[in-house]
mmCIF file of C-alpha atoms in Angstrom:
data_model
loop_
_atom_site.group_PDB
_atom_site.id
_atom_site.type_symbol
_atom_site.label_atom_id
_atom_site.label_comp_id
_atom_site.label_asym_id
_atom_site.label_seq_id
_atom_site.Cartn_x
_atom_site.Cartn_y
_atom_site.Cartn_z
ATOM 1 C CA MET A 105 -4.418 -21.647 -4.111
ATOM 2 C CA SER A 106 -3.784 -20.626 -0.288
ATOM 3 C CA GLY A 107 -2.678 -18.260 1.268
ATOM 4 C CA PRO A 108 -1.199 -15.406 4.067
ATOM 5 C CA GLY A 109 -4.401 -13.087 2.034
ATOM 6 C CA ASN A 110 -7.311 -15.772 1.532
ATOM 7 C CA GLY A 111 -10.086 -14.293 2.785
ATOM 8 C CA ARG A 112 -12.770 -17.120 1.325
ATOM 9 C CA VAL A 113 -13.915 -20.717 1.626
ATOM 10 C CA ALA A 114 -13.800 -21.798 -1.388
ATOM 11 C CA ALA A 115 -17.354 -24.407 -2.093
ATOM 12 C CA ASN A 116 -18.508 -26.708 -0.534
ATOM 13 C CA ARG A 117 -19.928 -30.279 -1.475
ATOM 14 C CA ALA A 118 -23.671 -28.736 -1.976
ATOM 15 C CA GLY A 119 -22.084 -25.955 -4.550
ATOM 16 C CA ARG A 120 -22.813 -23.491 -1.533
ATOM 17 C CA HIS A 121 -20.043 -20.683 -0.243
ATOM 18 C CA ARG A 122 -19.550 -19.924 2.867
ATOM 19 C CA GLU A 123 -17.582 -16.323 3.328
ATOM 20 C CA TYR A 124 -16.215 -14.732 6.121
ATOM 21 C CA HIS A 125 -14.760 -10.799 6.309
ATOM 22 C CA VAL A 126 -11.122 -10.714 4.168
ATOM 23 C CA LEU A 127 -7.750 -11.356 5.527
ATOM 24 C CA ILE A 128 -5.209 -8.685 5.065
ATOM 25 C CA THR A 129 -1.605 -9.569 6.662
ATOM 26 C CA HIS A 130 0.262 -7.053 8.285
ATOM 27 C CA ASP A 131 3.229 -7.965 4.777
ATOM 28 C CA THR A 132 0.259 -8.196 2.262
ATOM 29 C CA GLN A 133 -1.153 -4.774 3.222
ATOM 30 C CA CYS A 134 2.453 -3.210 3.385
ATOM 31 C CA ALA A 135 2.705 -4.900 -0.281
ATOM 32 C CA LEU A 136 -0.388 -3.293 -1.530
ATOM 33 C CA ASP A 137 0.699 0.305 0.004
ATOM 34 C CA VAL A 138 3.757 0.746 -1.501
ATOM 35 C CA LEU A 139 1.634 -0.105 -5.658
ATOM 36 C CA VAL A 140 -0.978 2.371 -4.326
ATOM 37 C CA ASP A 141 1.727 4.531 -4.306
ATOM 38 C CA LEU A 142 3.607 3.865 -7.058
ATOM 39 C CA LEU A 143 0.067 3.382 -9.012
ATOM 40 C CA ASN A 144 -0.780 7.368 -8.188
ATOM 41 C CA THR A 145 2.957 8.379 -8.910
ATOM 42 C CA ALA A 146 2.048 8.136 -13.030
ATOM 43 C CA PRO A 147 0.806 10.993 -14.834
ATOM 44 C CA GLU A 148 -2.873 10.915 -15.329
ATOM 45 C CA ALA A 149 -3.119 10.245 -11.664
ATOM 46 C CA ALA A 150 -0.551 12.611 -10.219
ATOM 47 C CA GLY A 151 -1.159 15.105 -12.602
ATOM 48 C CA GLN A 152 2.735 15.375 -13.637
ATOM 49 C CA GLU A 153 5.016 12.784 -13.366
ATOM 50 C CA GLY A 154 6.133 11.836 -9.957
ATOM 51 C CA LEU A 155 8.786 9.473 -10.371
ATOM 52 C CA PRO A 156 10.748 11.911 -13.031
ATOM 53 C CA ASP A 157 14.582 11.171 -11.696
ATOM 54 C CA LEU A 158 16.269 8.126 -10.274
ATOM 55 C CA ALA A 159 15.806 10.717 -6.945
ATOM 56 C CA ALA A 160 12.741 10.294 -6.492
ATOM 57 C CA LEU A 161 12.993 6.696 -7.368
ATOM 58 C CA ARG A 162 15.748 6.633 -4.729
ATOM 59 C CA ASP A 163 13.621 8.758 -1.991
ATOM 60 C CA PHE A 164 10.610 6.180 -3.107
ATOM 61 C CA VAL A 165 12.103 3.166 -1.910
ATOM 62 C CA VAL A 166 13.089 4.814 1.377
ATOM 63 C CA ARG A 167 9.871 6.126 2.029
ATOM 64 C CA HIS A 168 8.300 3.082 2.047
ATOM 65 C CA GLU A 169 11.733 0.841 3.195
ATOM 66 C CA ILE A 170 11.955 -1.511 0.458
ATOM 67 C CA SER A 171 14.958 -3.802 0.903
ATOM 68 C CA GLU A 172 17.443 -5.758 -0.956
ATOM 69 C CA VAL A 173 18.130 -2.242 -2.947
ATOM 70 C CA GLY A 174 20.842 -2.177 -5.641
ATOM 71 C CA THR A 175 23.054 0.781 -7.101
ATOM 72 C CA LEU A 176 19.786 2.286 -8.770
ATOM 73 C CA THR A 177 20.105 3.133 -11.975
ATOM 74 C CA ALA A 178 18.301 5.106 -15.916
ATOM 75 C CA ASP A 179 17.476 1.869 -16.585
ATOM 76 C CA ASP A 180 15.615 0.723 -14.068
ATOM 77 C CA LEU A 181 14.044 3.877 -14.168
ATOM 78 C CA GLU A 182 12.392 2.698 -16.321
ATOM 79 C CA ALA A 183 11.487 -0.227 -15.924
ATOM 80 C CA VAL A 184 9.462 0.780 -13.014
ATOM 81 C CA ARG A 185 7.311 3.348 -14.890
ATOM 82 C CA ALA A 186 6.585 0.479 -16.756
ATOM 83 C CA VAL A 187 5.600 -2.587 -14.274
ATOM 84 C CA ARG A 188 4.021 1.385 -12.637
ATOM 85 C CA THR A 189 1.971 1.046 -16.149
ATOM 86 C CA GLN A 190 1.376 -2.744 -16.652
ATOM 87 C CA PHE A 191 -0.306 -3.041 -12.412
ATOM 88 C CA ARG A 192 -2.932 0.597 -13.155
ATOM 89 C CA ALA A 193 -4.527 -2.193 -16.015
ATOM 90 C CA VAL A 194 -4.915 -4.742 -12.970
ATOM 91 C CA PHE A 195 -7.122 -2.325 -10.897
ATOM 92 C CA LEU A 196 -8.722 -1.496 -14.656
ATOM 93 C CA ALA A 197 -9.427 -4.507 -15.556
ATOM 94 C CA ARG A 198 -12.770 -5.367 -16.655
ATOM 95 C CA SER A 199 -12.885 -9.167 -15.241
ATOM 96 C CA THR A 200 -11.466 -11.290 -12.707
ATOM 97 C CA GLY A 201 -10.377 -13.454 -15.788
ATOM 98 C CA ALA A 202 -8.443 -10.320 -17.282
ATOM 99 C CA ALA A 203 -7.146 -9.133 -13.989
ATOM 100 C CA ALA A 204 -5.314 -13.084 -12.800
ATOM 101 C CA GLU A 205 -3.389 -12.355 -16.576
ATOM 102 C CA LEU A 206 -2.411 -9.195 -16.193
ATOM 103 C CA VAL A 207 -0.784 -10.239 -12.761
ATOM 104 C CA ASN A 208 0.134 -14.305 -14.090
ATOM 105 C CA THR A 209 2.340 -13.235 -17.165
ATOM 106 C CA LEU A 210 3.993 -10.078 -14.210
ATOM 107 C CA VAL A 211 4.676 -13.224 -11.471
ATOM 108 C CA ALA A 212 5.642 -14.961 -14.256
ATOM 109 C CA LYS A 213 8.315 -12.678 -15.609
ATOM 110 C CA ALA A 214 10.112 -11.329 -13.118
ATOM 111 C CA GLY A 215 10.848 -14.901 -11.387
ATOM 112 C CA SER A 216 8.495 -15.667 -7.986
ATOM 113 C CA THR A 217 11.341 -17.375 -5.136
ATOM 114 C CA PRO A 218 9.620 -17.848 -2.398
ATOM 115 C CA ARG A 219 11.535 -17.701 0.689
ATOM 116 C CA LEU A 220 11.711 -17.124 4.599
ATOM 117 C CA THR A 221 13.775 -13.685 5.948
ATOM 118 C CA ASP A 222 14.195 -11.845 9.486
ATOM 119 C CA HIS A 223 16.378 -9.419 7.996
ATOM 120 C CA ASP A 224 17.099 -5.912 9.744
ATOM 121 C CA GLY A 225 15.690 -7.160 12.807
ATOM 122 C CA HIS A 226 12.530 -7.880 11.325
ATOM 123 C CA ASP A 227 9.920 -11.702 12.655
ATOM 124 C CA TRP A 228 10.586 -14.070 10.208
ATOM 125 C CA HIS A 229 8.217 -13.456 7.071
ATOM 126 C CA MET A 230 8.126 -14.649 3.336
ATOM 127 C CA HIS A 231 10.166 -12.624 0.264
ATOM 128 C CA PHE A 232 9.109 -13.399 -3.468
ATOM 129 C CA PHE A 233 11.048 -12.169 -4.744
ATOM 130 C CA ALA A 234 14.465 -13.589 -6.312
ATOM 131 C CA PRO A 235 17.541 -12.619 -4.159
ATOM 132 C CA CYS A 236 19.845 -9.312 -5.591
ATOM 133 C CA ALA A 237 16.263 -8.784 -7.762
ATOM 134 C CA ALA A 238 15.795 -5.496 -9.804
ATOM 135 C CA LEU A 239 13.441 -3.479 -8.397
ATOM 136 C CA ALA A 240 11.092 -3.280 -10.723
ATOM 137 C CA ASP A 241 11.395 -7.021 -10.984
ATOM 138 C CA HIS A 242 10.935 -7.211 -6.921
ATOM 139 C CA LEU A 243 7.676 -4.768 -6.902
ATOM 140 C CA ALA A 244 5.822 -6.823 -9.687
ATOM 141 C CA VAL A 245 6.229 -9.633 -7.504
ATOM 142 C CA GLU A 246 5.723 -9.087 -4.209
ATOM 143 C CA ALA A 247 2.304 -6.136 -5.606
ATOM 144 C CA GLY A 248 1.590 -8.628 -8.164
ATOM 145 C CA MET A 249 1.378 -11.770 -4.775
ATOM 146 C CA ALA A 250 -0.712 -9.727 -2.483
ATOM 147 C CA LEU A 251 -2.531 -9.563 -5.846
ATOM 148 C CA ALA A 252 -3.185 -12.370 -5.888
ATOM 149 C CA PHE A 253 -4.169 -12.762 -1.989
ATOM 150 C CA ILE A 254 -7.434 -10.380 -2.902
ATOM 151 C CA VAL A 255 -8.181 -12.230 -6.149
ATOM 152 C CA VAL A 256 -7.733 -15.482 -4.809
ATOM 153 C CA ALA A 257 -10.273 -13.895 -2.511
ATOM 154 C CA GLY A 258 -12.409 -13.125 -4.280
ATOM 155 C CA GLU A 259 -12.054 -9.209 -3.322
ATOM 156 C CA ARG A 260 -10.812 -7.914 -6.567
ATOM 157 C CA GLU A 261 -13.990 -5.374 -6.154
ATOM 158 C CA ARG A 262 -11.397 -3.662 -3.509
ATOM 159 C CA LEU A 263 -9.669 -2.583 -6.202
ATOM 160 C CA ARG A 264 -10.721 0.713 -7.229
ATOM 161 C CA THR A 265 -10.214 4.273 -8.884
ATOM 162 C CA CYS A 266 -11.195 7.425 -7.210
ATOM 163 C CA GLU A 267 -14.876 8.305 -8.415
ATOM 164 C CA ALA A 268 -14.517 12.018 -8.473
ATOM 165 C CA PRO A 269 -14.368 12.904 -11.775
ATOM 166 C CA ASP A 270 -11.625 14.192 -11.852
ATOM 167 C CA CYS A 271 -9.548 12.548 -10.413
ATOM 168 C CA ALA A 272 -7.499 8.831 -11.556
ATOM 169 C CA ARG A 273 -5.706 8.223 -8.191
ATOM 170 C CA VAL A 274 -6.103 4.206 -7.291
ATOM 171 C CA PHE A 275 -7.017 2.561 -4.488
ATOM 172 C CA VAL A 276 -7.340 -0.721 -2.245
ATOM 173 C CA ASP A 277 -10.564 -0.933 0.215
ATOM 174 C CA LEU A 278 -10.404 -2.731 2.910
ATOM 175 C CA SER A 279 -13.851 -1.354 4.932
ATOM 176 C CA ARG A 280 -15.856 -3.939 5.851
ATOM 177 C CA ASN A 281 -18.768 -2.946 3.737
ATOM 178 C CA ARG A 282 -16.664 -2.511 1.029
ATOM 179 C CA SER A 283 -18.416 1.823 0.811
ATOM 180 C CA ARG A 284 -15.105 3.391 0.112
ATOM 181 C CA ARG A 285 -15.501 5.241 -2.978
ATOM 182 C CA TYR A 286 -12.531 8.122 -3.193
ATOM 183 C CA CYS A 287 -9.074 8.382 -3.069
ATOM 184 C CA ASP A 288 -6.920 9.305 0.188
ATOM 185 C CA SER A 289 -5.660 12.802 -1.255
ATOM 186 C CA ARG A 290 -8.177 14.083 1.760
ATOM 187 C CA THR A 291 -10.009 16.905 -0.615
ATOM 188 C CA CYS A 292 -12.241 14.238 -2.443
ATOM 189 C CA GLY A 293 -14.529 13.114 -1.132
ATOM 190 C CA ASN A 294 -15.261 16.288 0.560
ATOM 191 C CA ARG A 295 -15.388 18.068 -2.839
ATOM 192 C CA MET A 296 -17.537 15.332 -2.973
ATOM 193 C CA HIS A 297 -19.703 16.550 -0.177
ATOM 194 C CA VAL A 298 -19.482 19.880 -0.679
ATOM 195 C CA ALA A 299 -21.184 19.722 -4.438
ATOM 196 C CA ALA A 300 -23.427 17.063 -3.800
ATOM 197 C CA TYR A 301 -24.987 19.455 -0.670
ATOM 198 C CA ARG A 302 -25.020 22.311 -3.499
ATOM 199 C CA ALA A 303 -27.173 19.948 -5.507
ATOM 200 C CA ARG A 304 -29.182 19.320 -2.935
ATOM 201 C CA GLN A 305 -29.525 22.589 -1.997
ATOM 202 C CA ARG A 306 -29.993 23.572 -5.872
ATOM 203 C CA THR A 307 -32.969 21.695 -6.183
ATOM 204 C CA ALA A 308 -34.667 22.566 -2.696
ATOM 205 C CA ALA A 309 -34.817 26.019 -4.202
ATOM 206 C CA GLU A 310 -36.228 25.198 -7.282
ATOM 207 C CA SER A 311 -38.374 22.660 -6.885
ATOM 208 C CA PRO A 312 -42.526 23.674 -6.781
ATOM 209 C CA ASP A 313 -43.582 24.067 -2.936
ATOM 210 C CA ALA A 314 -39.858 26.665 -2.615
ATOM 211 C CA LEU A 315 -41.375 28.611 -5.832
ATOM 212 C CA ALA A 316 -44.091 28.790 -4.751
ATOM 213 C CA GLY A 317 -43.097 29.519 -1.351
ATOM 214 C CA ALA A 318 -41.483 32.988 -3.064
ATOM 215 C CA GLN A 319 -44.796 33.905 -4.705
ATOM 216 C CA VAL A 320 -46.825 34.756 -1.792
#
């Protein structure tokens, strides 16, 4: 499979691999941003339901400028929450094979219809969802294809959950050296750095040299 999100060269005939920095196109990154925001509305990530009603779902659609969305109903809300749960499983998958199978299932169930479009004055770009698709199917296909590009590029490890012990938010680590550890909440990283600093201070204060100095 090849695509605009593919950033890794396949093995050559001698079995060696040549790699370069993963290329994430603008459209792929936009789809990933929408997906991350969606996943972080889940109660386990947000602490409460981030999509409690249709008004919240409409706000989500408007905020992310999701196109070709008709009148939303209670069925759409239920379906989007279900897709959200399935996508979270991709981030938590124990292997690339398991993640790929989950993505394949999501895209196949929603039905993909790749097509070029220049709607609303945007430059030509790809839509993978079928015309007039339900919102859940729209999200499943667009986010599913973005994740497919990540998997094909050999970059599944970039799909992460925040390492703060009390945070379950997810993110896509697009740093060059895959070094990001915390989510975008802007509090987790700061809290963990402060906690680590205080722990180092306590360790230094309790060291034998420090205790000996205190006894002099």
